[in-house]
mmCIF file of N, CA and C in Angstrom:
data_model
loop_
_atom_site.group_PDB
_atom_site.id
_atom_site.type_symbol
_atom_site.label_atom_id
_atom_site.label_comp_id
_atom_site.label_asym_id
_atom_site.label_seq_id
_atom_site.Cartn_x
_atom_site.Cartn_y
_atom_site.Cartn_z
ATOM 1 N N MET J 30 64.550 121.067 94.546
ATOM 2 C CA MET J 30 65.303 120.657 93.516
ATOM 3 C C MET J 30 64.491 119.826 92.353
ATOM 4 N N ASN J 31 65.010 120.208 91.238
ATOM 5 C CA ASN J 31 64.670 119.783 90.079
ATOM 6 C C ASN J 31 65.066 118.324 89.627
ATOM 7 N N LEU J 32 64.411 117.649 89.019
ATOM 8 C CA LEU J 32 64.686 116.001 88.727
ATOM 9 C C LEU J 32 65.980 115.949 88.032
ATOM 10 N N ARG J 33 66.716 116.935 87.046
ATOM 11 C CA ARG J 33 67.967 116.964 86.595
ATOM 12 C C ARG J 33 69.027 116.911 87.995
ATOM 13 N N LYS J 34 68.848 117.733 88.549
ATOM 14 C CA LYS J 34 69.793 117.860 89.935
ATOM 15 C C LYS J 34 69.744 116.431 90.644
ATOM 16 N N VAL J 35 68.670 116.115 90.932
ATOM 17 C CA VAL J 35 68.665 114.793 91.639
ATOM 18 C C VAL J 35 69.202 113.687 91.067
ATOM 19 N N CYS J 36 68.801 113.488 89.766
ATOM 20 C CA CYS J 36 69.565 112.417 88.944
ATOM 21 C C CYS J 36 71.069 112.492 88.634
ATOM 22 N N LYS J 37 71.300 113.583 88.811
ATOM 23 C CA LYS J 37 72.968 113.980 88.916
ATOM 24 C C LYS J 37 73.364 113.348 89.969
ATOM 25 N N TYR J 38 73.066 113.875 91.264
ATOM 26 C CA TYR J 38 73.188 113.632 92.445
ATOM 27 C C TYR J 38 73.370 112.088 92.735
ATOM 28 N N VAL J 39 72.113 111.359 92.280
ATOM 29 C CA VAL J 39 72.090 109.893 92.649
ATOM 30 C C VAL J 39 72.863 109.201 91.848
ATOM 31 N N PHE J 40 73.247 109.673 90.691
ATOM 32 C CA PHE J 40 74.260 108.701 89.477
ATOM 33 C C PHE J 40 75.627 108.891 90.299
ATOM 34 N N ALA J 41 76.045 110.025 90.580
ATOM 35 C CA ALA J 41 77.387 110.522 90.951
ATOM 36 C C ALA J 41 77.688 109.517 92.356
ATOM 37 N N HIS J 42 76.519 109.539 92.990
ATOM 38 C CA HIS J 42 77.016 108.740 94.435
ATOM 39 C C HIS J 42 76.919 107.095 94.075
ATOM 40 N N ALA J 43 76.098 106.704 93.183
ATOM 41 C CA ALA J 43 76.168 105.533 92.799
ATOM 42 C C ALA J 43 77.415 105.054 92.118
ATOM 43 N N ALA J 44 78.021 105.879 91.351
ATOM 44 C CA ALA J 44 79.141 105.302 90.599
ATOM 45 C C ALA J 44 80.415 105.423 91.668
ATOM 46 N N ILE J 45 80.195 106.116 92.804
ATOM 47 C CA ILE J 45 81.108 106.085 93.609
ATOM 48 C C ILE J 45 81.319 104.741 94.288
ATOM 49 N N VAL J 46 79.956 104.651 94.920
ATOM 50 C CA VAL J 46 79.821 103.392 95.725
ATOM 51 C C VAL J 46 80.165 102.207 94.814
ATOM 52 N N LEU J 47 79.660 101.940 93.501
ATOM 53 C CA LEU J 47 80.093 100.878 92.738
ATOM 54 C C LEU J 47 81.650 100.761 92.380
ATOM 55 N N SER J 48 82.206 101.707 92.177
ATOM 56 C CA SER J 48 83.692 101.905 91.988
ATOM 57 C C SER J 48 84.395 101.241 93.227
ATOM 58 N N GLY J 49 83.821 101.652 94.483
ATOM 59 C CA GLY J 49 84.483 101.208 95.751
ATOM 60 C C GLY J 49 84.186 99.815 95.836
ATOM 61 N N MET J 50 83.114 99.308 95.608
ATOM 62 C CA MET J 50 82.741 97.961 95.553
ATOM 63 C C MET J 50 83.525 97.177 94.934
ATOM 64 N N LEU J 51 83.859 97.670 93.429
ATOM 65 C CA LEU J 51 84.561 96.853 92.577
ATOM 66 C C LEU J 51 86.109 96.682 93.245
ATOM 67 N N MET J 52 86.610 98.002 93.735
ATOM 68 C CA MET J 52 87.713 97.718 94.045
ATOM 69 C C MET J 52 88.169 97.009 95.430
ATOM 70 N N VAL J 53 87.455 96.985 96.224
ATOM 71 C CA VAL J 53 87.131 96.184 97.502
ATOM 72 C C VAL J 53 87.310 94.693 96.600
ATOM 73 N N LEU J 54 86.470 94.078 95.764
ATOM 74 C CA LEU J 54 86.329 92.824 95.337
ATOM 75 C C LEU J 54 87.445 92.451 94.707
ATOM 76 N N LEU J 55 87.973 93.362 93.767
ATOM 77 C CA LEU J 55 89.288 93.383 93.238
ATOM 78 C C LEU J 55 90.480 92.739 94.122
ATOM 79 N N ALA J 56 90.626 93.521 95.415
ATOM 80 C CA ALA J 56 91.496 93.165 96.270
ATOM 81 C C ALA J 56 91.386 91.942 96.979
ATOM 82 N N ILE J 57 89.942 91.502 97.425
ATOM 83 C CA ILE J 57 89.706 90.433 98.071
ATOM 84 C C ILE J 57 90.113 89.201 96.944
ATOM 85 N N ASP J 58 89.915 89.286 95.706
ATOM 86 C CA ASP J 58 89.865 88.300 94.797
ATOM 87 C C ASP J 58 91.491 87.999 94.438
ATOM 88 N N ARG J 59 92.377 88.854 94.752
ATOM 89 C CA ARG J 59 93.822 88.795 94.648
ATOM 90 C C ARG J 59 94.123 88.164 95.675
ATOM 91 N N VAL J 60 93.425 88.308 96.761
ATOM 92 C CA VAL J 60 93.995 87.413 98.169
ATOM 93 C C VAL J 60 93.850 85.889 98.083
ATOM 94 N N ASN J 61 92.281 85.855 97.987
ATOM 95 C CA ASN J 61 91.707 84.584 97.806
ATOM 96 C C ASN J 61 91.178 84.205 96.645
ATOM 97 N N GLU J 62 91.659 83.694 95.743
ATOM 98 C CA GLU J 62 91.164 83.631 94.425
ATOM 99 C C GLU J 62 90.122 82.318 94.361
ATOM 100 N N ALA J 63 90.004 81.551 95.265
ATOM 101 C CA ALA J 63 89.037 80.397 95.409
ATOM 102 C C ALA J 63 87.779 81.006 95.605
ATOM 103 N N MET J 64 87.354 82.416 95.883
ATOM 104 C CA MET J 64 86.097 82.896 96.167
ATOM 105 C C MET J 64 85.511 83.352 94.647
ATOM 106 N N MET J 65 86.419 83.824 94.077
ATOM 107 C CA MET J 65 86.085 84.126 92.578
ATOM 108 C C MET J 65 85.035 85.129 92.415
ATOM 109 N N PHE J 66 85.238 86.205 93.103
ATOM 110 C CA PHE J 66 84.472 87.623 93.011
ATOM 111 C C PHE J 66 84.420 88.028 91.676
ATOM 112 N N ILE J 67 85.619 88.118 90.927
ATOM 113 C CA ILE J 67 85.584 88.347 89.702
ATOM 114 C C ILE J 67 85.343 87.730 88.515
ATOM 115 N N ASP J 68 85.107 86.467 88.598
ATOM 116 C CA ASP J 68 84.653 85.557 87.473
ATOM 117 C C ASP J 68 83.166 85.455 87.748
ATOM 118 N N ASN J 69 82.595 86.106 88.702
ATOM 119 C CA ASN J 69 80.963 86.112 88.926
ATOM 120 C C ASN J 69 80.352 86.771 87.828
ATOM 121 N N ASP J 70 79.145 86.295 87.408
ATOM 122 C CA ASP J 70 78.454 86.860 86.405
ATOM 123 C C ASP J 70 77.946 88.347 86.700
ATOM 124 N N ILE J 71 77.683 88.606 87.967
ATOM 125 C CA ILE J 71 77.304 89.926 88.386
ATOM 126 C C ILE J 71 78.302 91.101 88.223
ATOM 127 N N THR J 72 79.491 90.697 88.775
ATOM 128 C CA THR J 72 80.541 91.460 88.401
ATOM 129 C C THR J 72 81.089 91.761 87.058
ATOM 130 N N LYS J 73 80.919 90.739 86.147
ATOM 131 C CA LYS J 73 81.145 90.741 84.717
ATOM 132 C C LYS J 73 80.163 91.925 84.096
ATOM 133 N N THR J 74 78.918 91.729 84.664
ATOM 134 C CA THR J 74 78.021 92.740 84.345
ATOM 135 C C THR J 74 78.459 93.992 84.513
ATOM 136 N N LEU J 75 78.869 94.435 86.026
ATOM 137 C CA LEU J 75 79.031 95.830 86.067
ATOM 138 C C LEU J 75 80.191 96.003 85.636
ATOM 139 N N LEU J 76 81.313 95.477 85.209
ATOM 140 C CA LEU J 76 82.484 95.579 84.661
ATOM 141 C C LEU J 76 82.107 96.092 83.132
#
């Protein structure tokens, strides 16, 4: 495999994982607002 295909593969999977993670954090934050997942600096950076 060349570098372009590997990067495309890695970035595609990373985007899927990060979007899934943010959806889960959003759902948890709606149920329990005291945990403040969405108000976290790391989450704001990812958004």
